[in-house]
Coordinates of C-alpha atoms and ligand atoms in Angstrom, one line a residue:
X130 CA 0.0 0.0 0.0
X131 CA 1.4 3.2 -0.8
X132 CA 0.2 6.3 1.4
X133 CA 0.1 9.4 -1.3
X134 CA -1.1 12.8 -0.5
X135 CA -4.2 14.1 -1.8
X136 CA -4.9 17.5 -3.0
X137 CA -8.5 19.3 -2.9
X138 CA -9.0 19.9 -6.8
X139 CA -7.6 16.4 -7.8
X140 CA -9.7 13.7 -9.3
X141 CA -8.6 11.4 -6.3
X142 CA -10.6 13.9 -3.9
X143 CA -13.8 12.6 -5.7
X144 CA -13.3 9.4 -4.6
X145 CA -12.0 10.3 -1.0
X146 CA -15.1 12.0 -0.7
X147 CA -17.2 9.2 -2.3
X148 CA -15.6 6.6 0.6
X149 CA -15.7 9.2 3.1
X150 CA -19.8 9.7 2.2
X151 CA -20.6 5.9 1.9
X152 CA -19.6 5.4 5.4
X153 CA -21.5 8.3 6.8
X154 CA -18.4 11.0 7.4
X155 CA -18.5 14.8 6.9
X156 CA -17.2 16.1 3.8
X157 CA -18.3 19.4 3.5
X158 CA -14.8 21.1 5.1
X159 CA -12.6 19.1 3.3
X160 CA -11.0 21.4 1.0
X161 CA -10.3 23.7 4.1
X162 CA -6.4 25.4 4.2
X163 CA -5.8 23.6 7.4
X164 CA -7.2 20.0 6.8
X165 CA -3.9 17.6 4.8
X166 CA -5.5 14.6 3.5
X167 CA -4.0 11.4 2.3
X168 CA -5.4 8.7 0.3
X169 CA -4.5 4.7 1.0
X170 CA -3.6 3.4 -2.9
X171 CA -3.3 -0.2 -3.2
X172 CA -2.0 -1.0 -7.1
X173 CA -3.3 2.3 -8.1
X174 CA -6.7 2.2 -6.3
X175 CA -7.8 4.3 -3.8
X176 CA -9.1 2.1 -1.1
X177 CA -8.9 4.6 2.0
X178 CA -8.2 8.0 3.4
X179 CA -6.7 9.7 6.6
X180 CA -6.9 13.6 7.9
X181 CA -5.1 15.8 9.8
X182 CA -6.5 19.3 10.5
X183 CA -3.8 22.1 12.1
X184 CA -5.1 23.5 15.0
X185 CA -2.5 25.5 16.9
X186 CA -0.8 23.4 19.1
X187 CA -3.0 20.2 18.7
X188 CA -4.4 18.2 15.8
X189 CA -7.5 16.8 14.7
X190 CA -7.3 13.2 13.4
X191 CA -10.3 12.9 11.1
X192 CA -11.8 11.2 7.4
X193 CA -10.5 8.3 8.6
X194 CA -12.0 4.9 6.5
X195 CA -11.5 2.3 4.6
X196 CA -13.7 1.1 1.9
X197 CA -15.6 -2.4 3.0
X198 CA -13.8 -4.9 1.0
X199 CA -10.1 -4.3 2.4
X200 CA -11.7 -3.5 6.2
X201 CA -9.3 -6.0 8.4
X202 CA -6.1 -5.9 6.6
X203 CA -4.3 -3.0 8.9
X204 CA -5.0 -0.3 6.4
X205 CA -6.3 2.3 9.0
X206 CA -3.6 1.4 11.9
X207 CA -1.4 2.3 8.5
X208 CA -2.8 5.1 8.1
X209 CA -3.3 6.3 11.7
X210 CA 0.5 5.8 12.3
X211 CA 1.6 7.7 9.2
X212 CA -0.8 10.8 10.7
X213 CA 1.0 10.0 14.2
X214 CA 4.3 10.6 12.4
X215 CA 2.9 13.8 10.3
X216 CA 1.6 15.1 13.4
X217 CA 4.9 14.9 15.2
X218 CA 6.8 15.9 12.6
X219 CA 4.3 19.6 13.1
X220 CA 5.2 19.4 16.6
X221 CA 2.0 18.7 17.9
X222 CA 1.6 17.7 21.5
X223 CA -2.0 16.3 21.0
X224 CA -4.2 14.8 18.6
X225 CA -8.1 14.8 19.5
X226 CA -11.0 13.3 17.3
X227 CA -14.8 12.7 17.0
X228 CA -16.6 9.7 16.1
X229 CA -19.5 7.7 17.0
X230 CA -18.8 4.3 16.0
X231 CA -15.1 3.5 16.4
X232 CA -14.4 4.1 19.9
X233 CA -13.1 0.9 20.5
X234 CA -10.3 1.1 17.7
X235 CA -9.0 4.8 18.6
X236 CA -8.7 3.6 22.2
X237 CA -6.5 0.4 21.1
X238 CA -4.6 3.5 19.4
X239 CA -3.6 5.1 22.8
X240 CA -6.8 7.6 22.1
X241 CA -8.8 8.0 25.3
X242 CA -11.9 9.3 25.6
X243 CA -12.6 13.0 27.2
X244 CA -15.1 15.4 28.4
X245 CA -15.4 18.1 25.3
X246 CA -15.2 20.8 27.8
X247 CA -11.1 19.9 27.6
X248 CA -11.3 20.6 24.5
X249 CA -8.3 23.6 23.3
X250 CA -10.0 26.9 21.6
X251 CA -8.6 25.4 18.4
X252 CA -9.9 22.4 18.2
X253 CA -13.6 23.3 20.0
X254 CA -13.6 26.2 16.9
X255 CA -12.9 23.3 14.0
X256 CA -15.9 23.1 12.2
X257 CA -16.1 18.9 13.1
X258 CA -16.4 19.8 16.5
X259 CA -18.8 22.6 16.6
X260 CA -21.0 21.5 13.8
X261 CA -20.4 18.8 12.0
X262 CA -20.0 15.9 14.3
X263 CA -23.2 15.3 16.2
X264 CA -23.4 16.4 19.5
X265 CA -23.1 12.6 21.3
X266 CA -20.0 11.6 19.1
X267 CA -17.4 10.3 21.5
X268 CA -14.5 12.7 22.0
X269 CA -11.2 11.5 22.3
X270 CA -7.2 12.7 22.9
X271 CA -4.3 10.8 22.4
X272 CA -0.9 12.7 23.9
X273 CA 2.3 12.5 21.4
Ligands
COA140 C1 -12.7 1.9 11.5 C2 -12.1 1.5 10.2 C3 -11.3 2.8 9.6 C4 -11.1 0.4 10.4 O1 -10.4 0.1 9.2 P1 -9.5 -1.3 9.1 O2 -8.5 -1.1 8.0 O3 -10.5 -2.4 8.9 O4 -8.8 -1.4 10.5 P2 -7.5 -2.2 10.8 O5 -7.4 -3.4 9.8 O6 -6.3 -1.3 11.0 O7 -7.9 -2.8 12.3 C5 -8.8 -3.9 12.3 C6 -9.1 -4.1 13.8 O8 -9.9 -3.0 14.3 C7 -11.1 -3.5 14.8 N1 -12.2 -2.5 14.4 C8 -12.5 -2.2 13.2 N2 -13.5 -1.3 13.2 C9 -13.8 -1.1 14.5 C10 -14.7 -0.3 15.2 N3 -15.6 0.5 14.6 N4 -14.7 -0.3 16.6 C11 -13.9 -1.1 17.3 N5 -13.0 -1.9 16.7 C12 -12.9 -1.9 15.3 C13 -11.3 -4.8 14.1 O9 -12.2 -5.7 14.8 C14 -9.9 -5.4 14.0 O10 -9.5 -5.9 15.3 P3 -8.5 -7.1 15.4 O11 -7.2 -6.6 14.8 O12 -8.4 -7.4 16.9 O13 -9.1 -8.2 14.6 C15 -13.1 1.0 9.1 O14 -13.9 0.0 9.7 C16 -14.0 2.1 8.5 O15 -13.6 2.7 7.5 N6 -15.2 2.3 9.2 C17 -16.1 3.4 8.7 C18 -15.6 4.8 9.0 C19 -15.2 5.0 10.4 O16 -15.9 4.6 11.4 N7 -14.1 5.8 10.6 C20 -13.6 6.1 12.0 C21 -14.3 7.3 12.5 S1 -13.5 8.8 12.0

């Protein structure tokens, strides 16, 4: 699997979004300055996606899926490390997300679940947390 970056005129955004959609994920902020995207290629096909949105000091780990067929095969903890990496790399000294139905996996990540009034300025003012996400999505921090 290669790991490719994905920009928010290309053709491969279409298909991010597509995957992103089918599994019930926000797409409308996607193109935003602050949110890098990569897309999971596996001989040429896009099969998955990870985000990273800036947010001062902190990230948000986001778009995270991979389609149904190649579910099971690592892809996301793939993916998840490579955003690990990225985030380090920015000098980040937190990543936080949302999500309603993968709990479970972030926490095998080292993500653990918080109260969303911990939330930093930046991240509460990220349009996943304020409007996207729905209110009763778990909210999560993993320290780097
Ligand atoms: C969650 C998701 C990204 C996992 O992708 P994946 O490539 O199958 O994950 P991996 O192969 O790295 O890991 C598989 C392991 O995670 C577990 N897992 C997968 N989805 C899970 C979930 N929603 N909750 C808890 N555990 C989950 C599997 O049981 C498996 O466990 P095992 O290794 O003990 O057998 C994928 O199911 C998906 O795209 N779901 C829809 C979108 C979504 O929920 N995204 C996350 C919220 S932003």
């Amino acid at each position: 699997m290669q790991i490719l970056p994905i920009t928010p005129q290309s053709c491969e955004m279409d298909i991010i979004r597509r995957l992103l959609s089918d599994a019930g994920l926000p797409t409308d902020d996607l193109a935003e300055p602050q949110v890098l995207l990569w897309g999971a290629a596996h001989h040429g096909q896009l099969v998955g996606s990870v985000g990273l949105e800036h947010a001062g000091r902190a990230g948000l780990l986001r778009s995270l899926v991979v389609g149904p067929a190649w579910r099971g095969n690592g892809l996301a903890g793939r993916l998840c490390h490579f955003a690990f990496e990225r985030a380090r790399d920015a000098e980040m000294d937190a990543l936080y997300l949302l999500t309603e139905s993968a709990a479970g996996y972030f926490r095998a990540l080292g993500f653990a679940e918080i109260d969303r009034g911990e939330a930093p300025p930046e991240i509460a003012a990220t349009q996943q947390f304020s409007s996207l996400c729905p209110g009763d999505a778990a909210f999560m921090r993993k320290r780097l």
